[in-house]
Amino acid sequence: MSTLAVGTIKSNSSVAPAIQNTSGTVVGHFINKFVNFNGEATGTILSSNGISSVTDLGTGYYRINFSASFSDTNYAYALGAMNRFSSSSTSGPTSDKNEGGDLRLKHDQKAAGTVEIQSWRHTNTVGEEANDTPEICALFIGS
C-alpha cells in the first residue's frame, strides 16, 4: 500500500479526475460541485464550488446554476437541509416547527447546467406546503 500526499490533484482535461483501480476501471469520483445556501433569503450562497449562483424562484423553490455544465443530465446529487421552518415566529425546536418531523427536498427540473429543487414540510395541522428553509446543501457528482 502506498500513500499519495499532494497539495493539488489536477485533471489533464476539462473533465474532473476519476479514481481508478490497477486495471484502469473507474472506482470513484470526486464531488464536482457543491453549494450551501440560505433558502430564507434570496438564495444567498454561504459556501460553494462550481456553482455560479442560486436563484430564488418562490417559496421553497430554487434554481442552482452551475459554473460549467455537466456533459449530460446523468449526474448524481444529494440534498440536505436544516430542519427548521421559517413560517413559525419563534426559533428553536417546537412542536409546531417539527410537527410530523418531515422535511422533503426534491428536484423539479434537471438540466446539464442547472437543477431546480423544492423544499416542502409536512405537519399534521397544515398538511404539505412549500417552505423556505434556512440552510440547504447540495452535492453533485458527474462528468
mmCIF file with all atom_site columns, C-alpha atoms in Angstrom:
data_model
loop_
_atom_site.group_PDB
_atom_site.id
_atom_site.type_symbol
_atom_site.label_atom_id
_atom_site.label_alt_id
_atom_site.label_comp_id
_atom_site.label_asym_id
_atom_site.label_entity_id
_atom_site.label_seq_id
_atom_site.pdbx_PDB_ins_code
_atom_site.Cartn_x
_atom_site.Cartn_y
_atom_site.Cartn_z
_atom_site.occupancy
_atom_site.B_iso_or_equiv
_atom_site.pdbx_formal_charge
_atom_site.auth_seq_id
_atom_site.auth_comp_id
_atom_site.auth_asym_id
_atom_site.auth_atom_id
_atom_site.pdbx_PDB_model_num
ATOM 1   C CA . MET A 1 1   ? 0.000   0.000  0.000   1.00 0.00 ? 1   MET A CA 1
ATOM 2   C CA . SER A 1 2   ? 1.201   3.481  -0.766  1.00 0.00 ? 2   SER A CA 1
ATOM 3   C CA . THR A 1 3   ? 0.026   6.927  0.177   1.00 0.00 ? 3   THR A CA 1
ATOM 4   C CA . LEU A 1 4   ? -0.344  9.849  -2.179  1.00 0.00 ? 4   LEU A CA 1
ATOM 5   C CA . ALA A 1 5   ? 0.411   13.119 -0.422  1.00 0.00 ? 5   ALA A CA 1
ATOM 6   C CA . VAL A 1 6   ? -0.060  16.150 -2.650  1.00 0.00 ? 6   VAL A CA 1
ATOM 7   C CA . GLY A 1 7   ? -1.441  19.648 -2.346  1.00 0.00 ? 7   GLY A CA 1
ATOM 8   C CA . THR A 1 8   ? -3.333  19.629 -5.657  1.00 0.00 ? 8   THR A CA 1
ATOM 9   C CA . ILE A 1 9   ? -4.815  17.000 -7.956  1.00 0.00 ? 9   ILE A CA 1
ATOM 10  C CA . LYS A 1 10  ? -5.211  18.396 -11.445 1.00 0.00 ? 10  LYS A CA 1
ATOM 11  C CA . SER A 1 11  ? -7.036  16.893 -14.400 1.00 0.00 ? 11  SER A CA 1
ATOM 12  C CA . ASN A 1 12  ? -5.297  16.921 -17.769 1.00 0.00 ? 12  ASN A CA 1
ATOM 13  C CA . SER A 1 13  ? -8.630  17.774 -19.458 1.00 0.00 ? 13  SER A CA 1
ATOM 14  C CA . SER A 1 14  ? -11.838 19.682 -18.706 1.00 0.00 ? 14  SER A CA 1
ATOM 15  C CA . VAL A 1 15  ? -13.332 16.531 -17.131 1.00 0.00 ? 15  VAL A CA 1
ATOM 16  C CA . ALA A 1 16  ? -12.941 16.050 -13.366 1.00 0.00 ? 16  ALA A CA 1
ATOM 17  C CA . PRO A 1 17  ? -10.380 13.377 -12.411 1.00 0.00 ? 17  PRO A CA 1
ATOM 18  C CA . ALA A 1 18  ? -11.635 9.870  -11.649 1.00 0.00 ? 18  ALA A CA 1
ATOM 19  C CA . ILE A 1 19  ? -10.233 7.301  -9.211  1.00 0.00 ? 19  ILE A CA 1
ATOM 20  C CA . GLN A 1 20  ? -9.205  4.075  -10.953 1.00 0.00 ? 20  GLN A CA 1
ATOM 21  C CA . ASN A 1 21  ? -8.032  0.673  -9.748  1.00 0.00 ? 21  ASN A CA 1
ATOM 22  C CA . THR A 1 22  ? -4.909  -1.030 -11.111 1.00 0.00 ? 22  THR A CA 1
ATOM 23  C CA . SER A 1 23  ? -6.916  -2.336 -14.100 1.00 0.00 ? 23  SER A CA 1
ATOM 24  C CA . GLY A 1 24  ? -7.948  1.184  -15.107 1.00 0.00 ? 24  GLY A CA 1
ATOM 25  C CA . THR A 1 25  ? -11.572 0.676  -14.051 1.00 0.00 ? 25  THR A CA 1
ATOM 26  C CA . VAL A 1 26  ? -13.169 3.764  -12.527 1.00 0.00 ? 26  VAL A CA 1
ATOM 27  C CA . VAL A 1 27  ? -13.961 3.014  -8.883  1.00 0.00 ? 27  VAL A CA 1
ATOM 28  C CA . GLY A 1 28  ? -14.806 6.509  -7.677  1.00 0.00 ? 28  GLY A CA 1
ATOM 29  C CA . HIS A 1 29  ? -15.280 10.163 -8.497  1.00 0.00 ? 29  HIS A CA 1
ATOM 30  C CA . PHE A 1 30  ? -14.630 13.400 -6.703  1.00 0.00 ? 30  PHE A CA 1
ATOM 31  C CA . ILE A 1 31  ? -17.503 15.712 -5.862  1.00 0.00 ? 31  ILE A CA 1
ATOM 32  C CA . ASN A 1 32  ? -17.591 18.104 -8.827  1.00 0.00 ? 32  ASN A CA 1
ATOM 33  C CA . LYS A 1 33  ? -19.777 20.821 -7.379  1.00 0.00 ? 33  LYS A CA 1
ATOM 34  C CA . PHE A 1 34  ? -21.334 21.689 -4.037  1.00 0.00 ? 34  PHE A CA 1
ATOM 35  C CA . VAL A 1 35  ? -23.363 24.509 -2.543  1.00 0.00 ? 35  VAL A CA 1
ATOM 36  C CA . ASN A 1 36  ? -24.596 25.520 0.894   1.00 0.00 ? 36  ASN A CA 1
ATOM 37  C CA . PHE A 1 37  ? -27.114 28.370 0.676   1.00 0.00 ? 37  PHE A CA 1
ATOM 38  C CA . ASN A 1 38  ? -29.655 30.277 2.736   1.00 0.00 ? 38  ASN A CA 1
ATOM 39  C CA . GLY A 1 39  ? -33.135 29.435 1.461   1.00 0.00 ? 39  GLY A CA 1
ATOM 40  C CA . GLU A 1 40  ? -34.845 32.022 3.668   1.00 0.00 ? 40  GLU A CA 1
ATOM 41  C CA . ALA A 1 41  ? -33.099 34.931 1.976   1.00 0.00 ? 41  ALA A CA 1
ATOM 42  C CA . THR A 1 42  ? -32.729 35.264 -1.777  1.00 0.00 ? 42  THR A CA 1
ATOM 43  C CA . GLY A 1 43  ? -30.625 32.135 -2.233  1.00 0.00 ? 43  GLY A CA 1
ATOM 44  C CA . THR A 1 44  ? -27.546 33.695 -0.649  1.00 0.00 ? 44  THR A CA 1
ATOM 45  C CA . ILE A 1 45  ? -24.610 31.296 -1.120  1.00 0.00 ? 45  ILE A CA 1
ATOM 46  C CA . LEU A 1 46  ? -22.813 30.541 2.146   1.00 0.00 ? 46  LEU A CA 1
ATOM 47  C CA . SER A 1 47  ? -20.172 28.251 0.594   1.00 0.00 ? 47  SER A CA 1
ATOM 48  C CA . SER A 1 48  ? -19.765 26.659 -2.832  1.00 0.00 ? 48  SER A CA 1
ATOM 49  C CA . ASN A 1 49  ? -17.546 25.265 -5.557  1.00 0.00 ? 49  ASN A CA 1
ATOM 50  C CA . GLY A 1 50  ? -18.564 25.030 -9.206  1.00 0.00 ? 50  GLY A CA 1
ATOM 51  C CA . ILE A 1 51  ? -21.795 26.973 -8.596  1.00 0.00 ? 51  ILE A CA 1
ATOM 52  C CA . SER A 1 52  ? -22.296 30.379 -10.227 1.00 0.00 ? 52  SER A CA 1
ATOM 53  C CA . SER A 1 53  ? -25.497 31.369 -8.399  1.00 0.00 ? 53  SER A CA 1
ATOM 54  C CA . VAL A 1 54  ? -28.707 30.266 -6.712  1.00 0.00 ? 54  VAL A CA 1
ATOM 55  C CA . THR A 1 55  ? -31.953 31.833 -7.909  1.00 0.00 ? 55  THR A CA 1
ATOM 56  C CA . ASP A 1 56  ? -34.954 32.103 -5.578  1.00 0.00 ? 56  ASP A CA 1
ATOM 57  C CA . LEU A 1 57  ? -37.972 31.166 -7.737  1.00 0.00 ? 57  LEU A CA 1
ATOM 58  C CA . GLY A 1 58  ? -40.579 31.490 -4.962  1.00 0.00 ? 58  GLY A CA 1
ATOM 59  C CA . THR A 1 59  ? -41.384 29.963 -1.582  1.00 0.00 ? 59  THR A CA 1
ATOM 60  C CA . GLY A 1 60  ? -39.310 26.796 -1.213  1.00 0.00 ? 60  GLY A CA 1
ATOM 61  C CA . TYR A 1 61  ? -38.319 26.780 -4.895  1.00 0.00 ? 61  TYR A CA 1
ATOM 62  C CA . TYR A 1 62  ? -34.722 27.375 -6.066  1.00 0.00 ? 62  TYR A CA 1
ATOM 63  C CA . ARG A 1 63  ? -32.575 27.072 -9.193  1.00 0.00 ? 63  ARG A CA 1
ATOM 64  C CA . ILE A 1 64  ? -28.932 26.090 -8.700  1.00 0.00 ? 64  ILE A CA 1
ATOM 65  C CA . ASN A 1 65  ? -26.830 27.353 -11.626 1.00 0.00 ? 65  ASN A CA 1
ATOM 66  C CA . PHE A 1 66  ? -23.554 25.548 -12.365 1.00 0.00 ? 66  PHE A CA 1
ATOM 67  C CA . SER A 1 67  ? -20.391 27.472 -13.333 1.00 0.00 ? 67  SER A CA 1
ATOM 68  C CA . ALA A 1 68  ? -19.736 24.855 -16.023 1.00 0.00 ? 68  ALA A CA 1
ATOM 69  C CA . SER A 1 69  ? -22.364 22.444 -17.331 1.00 0.00 ? 69  SER A CA 1
ATOM 70  C CA . PHE A 1 70  ? -22.174 18.687 -16.924 1.00 0.00 ? 70  PHE A CA 1
ATOM 71  C CA . SER A 1 71  ? -21.858 16.756 -20.210 1.00 0.00 ? 71  SER A CA 1
ATOM 72  C CA . ASP A 1 72  ? -25.404 15.386 -19.746 1.00 0.00 ? 72  ASP A CA 1
ATOM 73  C CA . THR A 1 73  ? -28.160 15.077 -17.134 1.00 0.00 ? 73  THR A CA 1
ATOM 74  C CA . ASN A 1 74  ? -26.940 11.742 -15.751 1.00 0.00 ? 74  ASN A CA 1
ATOM 75  C CA . TYR A 1 75  ? -25.056 13.339 -12.845 1.00 0.00 ? 75  TYR A CA 1
ATOM 76  C CA . ALA A 1 76  ? -25.841 12.247 -9.311  1.00 0.00 ? 76  ALA A CA 1
ATOM 77  C CA . TYR A 1 77  ? -26.734 14.575 -6.472  1.00 0.00 ? 77  TYR A CA 1
ATOM 78  C CA . ALA A 1 78  ? -27.543 14.567 -2.771  1.00 0.00 ? 78  ALA A CA 1
ATOM 79  C CA . LEU A 1 79  ? -29.631 17.191 -0.985  1.00 0.00 ? 79  LEU A CA 1
ATOM 80  C CA . GLY A 1 80  ? -29.869 18.087 2.687   1.00 0.00 ? 80  GLY A CA 1
ATOM 81  C CA . ALA A 1 81  ? -31.372 20.901 4.728   1.00 0.00 ? 81  ALA A CA 1
ATOM 82  C CA . MET A 1 82  ? -31.681 22.306 8.216   1.00 0.00 ? 82  MET A CA 1
ATOM 83  C CA . ASN A 1 83  ? -34.950 21.084 9.722   1.00 0.00 ? 83  ASN A CA 1
ATOM 84  C CA . ARG A 1 84  ? -36.280 24.462 10.866  1.00 0.00 ? 84  ARG A CA 1
ATOM 85  C CA . PHE A 1 85  ? -39.131 26.235 9.158   1.00 0.00 ? 85  PHE A CA 1
ATOM 86  C CA . SER A 1 86  ? -39.426 29.955 8.531   1.00 0.00 ? 86  SER A CA 1
ATOM 87  C CA . SER A 1 87  ? -43.211 30.093 8.811   1.00 0.00 ? 87  SER A CA 1
ATOM 88  C CA . SER A 1 88  ? -43.034 29.970 12.612  1.00 0.00 ? 88  SER A CA 1
ATOM 89  C CA . SER A 1 89  ? -42.301 33.179 14.509  1.00 0.00 ? 89  SER A CA 1
ATOM 90  C CA . THR A 1 90  ? -40.146 31.536 17.187  1.00 0.00 ? 90  THR A CA 1
ATOM 91  C CA . SER A 1 91  ? -36.755 29.885 16.943  1.00 0.00 ? 91  SER A CA 1
ATOM 92  C CA . GLY A 1 92  ? -35.556 26.530 18.213  1.00 0.00 ? 92  GLY A CA 1
ATOM 93  C CA . PRO A 1 93  ? -37.330 23.177 18.159  1.00 0.00 ? 93  PRO A CA 1
ATOM 94  C CA . THR A 1 94  ? -41.039 23.447 18.911  1.00 0.00 ? 94  THR A CA 1
ATOM 95  C CA . SER A 1 95  ? -43.887 21.046 18.293  1.00 0.00 ? 95  SER A CA 1
ATOM 96  C CA . ASP A 1 96  ? -45.223 23.418 15.603  1.00 0.00 ? 96  ASP A CA 1
ATOM 97  C CA . LYS A 1 97  ? -41.963 23.573 13.672  1.00 0.00 ? 97  LYS A CA 1
ATOM 98  C CA . ASN A 1 98  ? -41.254 19.869 13.789  1.00 0.00 ? 98  ASN A CA 1
ATOM 99  C CA . GLU A 1 99  ? -44.781 18.500 13.839  1.00 0.00 ? 99  GLU A CA 1
ATOM 100 C CA . GLY A 1 100 ? -44.639 15.372 11.743  1.00 0.00 ? 100 GLY A CA 1
ATOM 101 C CA . GLY A 1 101 ? -40.822 15.812 11.620  1.00 0.00 ? 101 GLY A CA 1
ATOM 102 C CA . ASP A 1 102 ? -40.854 15.730 7.843   1.00 0.00 ? 102 ASP A CA 1
ATOM 103 C CA . LEU A 1 103 ? -38.788 17.944 5.551   1.00 0.00 ? 103 LEU A CA 1
ATOM 104 C CA . ARG A 1 104 ? -38.693 16.946 1.900   1.00 0.00 ? 104 ARG A CA 1
ATOM 105 C CA . LEU A 1 105 ? -36.308 18.106 -0.797  1.00 0.00 ? 105 LEU A CA 1
ATOM 106 C CA . LYS A 1 106 ? -36.823 17.058 -4.383  1.00 0.00 ? 106 LYS A CA 1
ATOM 107 C CA . HIS A 1 107 ? -35.600 18.117 -7.788  1.00 0.00 ? 107 HIS A CA 1
ATOM 108 C CA . ASP A 1 108 ? -38.138 19.580 -10.161 1.00 0.00 ? 108 ASP A CA 1
ATOM 109 C CA . GLN A 1 109 ? -36.178 20.303 -13.351 1.00 0.00 ? 109 GLN A CA 1
ATOM 110 C CA . LYS A 1 110 ? -32.762 18.802 -14.093 1.00 0.00 ? 110 LYS A CA 1
ATOM 111 C CA . ALA A 1 111 ? -30.582 20.104 -16.933 1.00 0.00 ? 111 ALA A CA 1
ATOM 112 C CA . ALA A 1 112 ? -26.845 19.901 -17.686 1.00 0.00 ? 112 ALA A CA 1
ATOM 113 C CA . GLY A 1 113 ? -26.308 23.493 -16.491 1.00 0.00 ? 113 GLY A CA 1
ATOM 114 C CA . THR A 1 114 ? -28.918 23.857 -13.745 1.00 0.00 ? 114 THR A CA 1
ATOM 115 C CA . VAL A 1 115 ? -31.135 21.972 -11.347 1.00 0.00 ? 115 VAL A CA 1
ATOM 116 C CA . GLU A 1 116 ? -34.322 23.252 -9.735  1.00 0.00 ? 116 GLU A CA 1
ATOM 117 C CA . ILE A 1 117 ? -35.165 21.985 -6.272  1.00 0.00 ? 117 ILE A CA 1
ATOM 118 C CA . GLN A 1 118 ? -38.101 22.362 -3.924  1.00 0.00 ? 118 GLN A CA 1
ATOM 119 C CA . SER A 1 119 ? -38.297 22.356 -0.132  1.00 0.00 ? 119 SER A CA 1
ATOM 120 C CA . TRP A 1 120 ? -41.506 21.040 1.466   1.00 0.00 ? 120 TRP A CA 1
ATOM 121 C CA . ARG A 1 121 ? -42.662 20.448 5.010   1.00 0.00 ? 121 ARG A CA 1
ATOM 122 C CA . HIS A 1 122 ? -45.445 18.293 6.340   1.00 0.00 ? 122 HIS A CA 1
ATOM 123 C CA . THR A 1 123 ? -47.364 18.885 9.539   1.00 0.00 ? 123 THR A CA 1
ATOM 124 C CA . ASN A 1 124 ? -50.457 17.269 10.939  1.00 0.00 ? 124 ASN A CA 1
ATOM 125 C CA . THR A 1 125 ? -52.274 20.630 11.057  1.00 0.00 ? 125 THR A CA 1
ATOM 126 C CA . VAL A 1 126 ? -51.174 22.242 7.770   1.00 0.00 ? 126 VAL A CA 1
ATOM 127 C CA . GLY A 1 127 ? -50.503 19.216 5.589   1.00 0.00 ? 127 GLY A CA 1
ATOM 128 C CA . GLU A 1 128 ? -47.818 19.550 2.916   1.00 0.00 ? 128 GLU A CA 1
ATOM 129 C CA . GLU A 1 129 ? -46.628 23.018 1.912   1.00 0.00 ? 129 GLU A CA 1
ATOM 130 C CA . ALA A 1 130 ? -43.665 24.645 0.207   1.00 0.00 ? 130 ALA A CA 1
ATOM 131 C CA . ASN A 1 131 ? -41.376 26.203 2.776   1.00 0.00 ? 131 ASN A CA 1
ATOM 132 C CA . ASP A 1 132 ? -38.259 28.392 2.774   1.00 0.00 ? 132 ASP A CA 1
ATOM 133 C CA . THR A 1 133 ? -35.501 26.617 4.678   1.00 0.00 ? 133 THR A CA 1
ATOM 134 C CA . PRO A 1 134 ? -32.611 28.469 6.372   1.00 0.00 ? 134 PRO A CA 1
ATOM 135 C CA . GLU A 1 135 ? -29.834 26.218 5.089   1.00 0.00 ? 135 GLU A CA 1
ATOM 136 C CA . ILE A 1 136 ? -29.846 23.903 2.059   1.00 0.00 ? 136 ILE A CA 1
ATOM 137 C CA . CYS A 1 137 ? -26.847 21.841 0.935   1.00 0.00 ? 137 CYS A CA 1
ATOM 138 C CA . ALA A 1 138 ? -26.360 20.058 -2.390  1.00 0.00 ? 138 ALA A CA 1
ATOM 139 C CA . LEU A 1 139 ? -23.527 17.859 -3.712  1.00 0.00 ? 139 LEU A CA 1
ATOM 140 C CA . PHE A 1 140 ? -23.075 16.927 -7.375  1.00 0.00 ? 140 PHE A CA 1
ATOM 141 C CA . ILE A 1 141 ? -21.016 14.151 -8.989  1.00 0.00 ? 141 ILE A CA 1
ATOM 142 C CA . GLY A 1 142 ? -20.777 13.531 -12.719 1.00 0.00 ? 142 GLY A CA 1
ATOM 143 C CA . SER A 1 143 ? -18.891 14.272 -15.893 1.00 0.00 ? 143 SER A CA 1
#
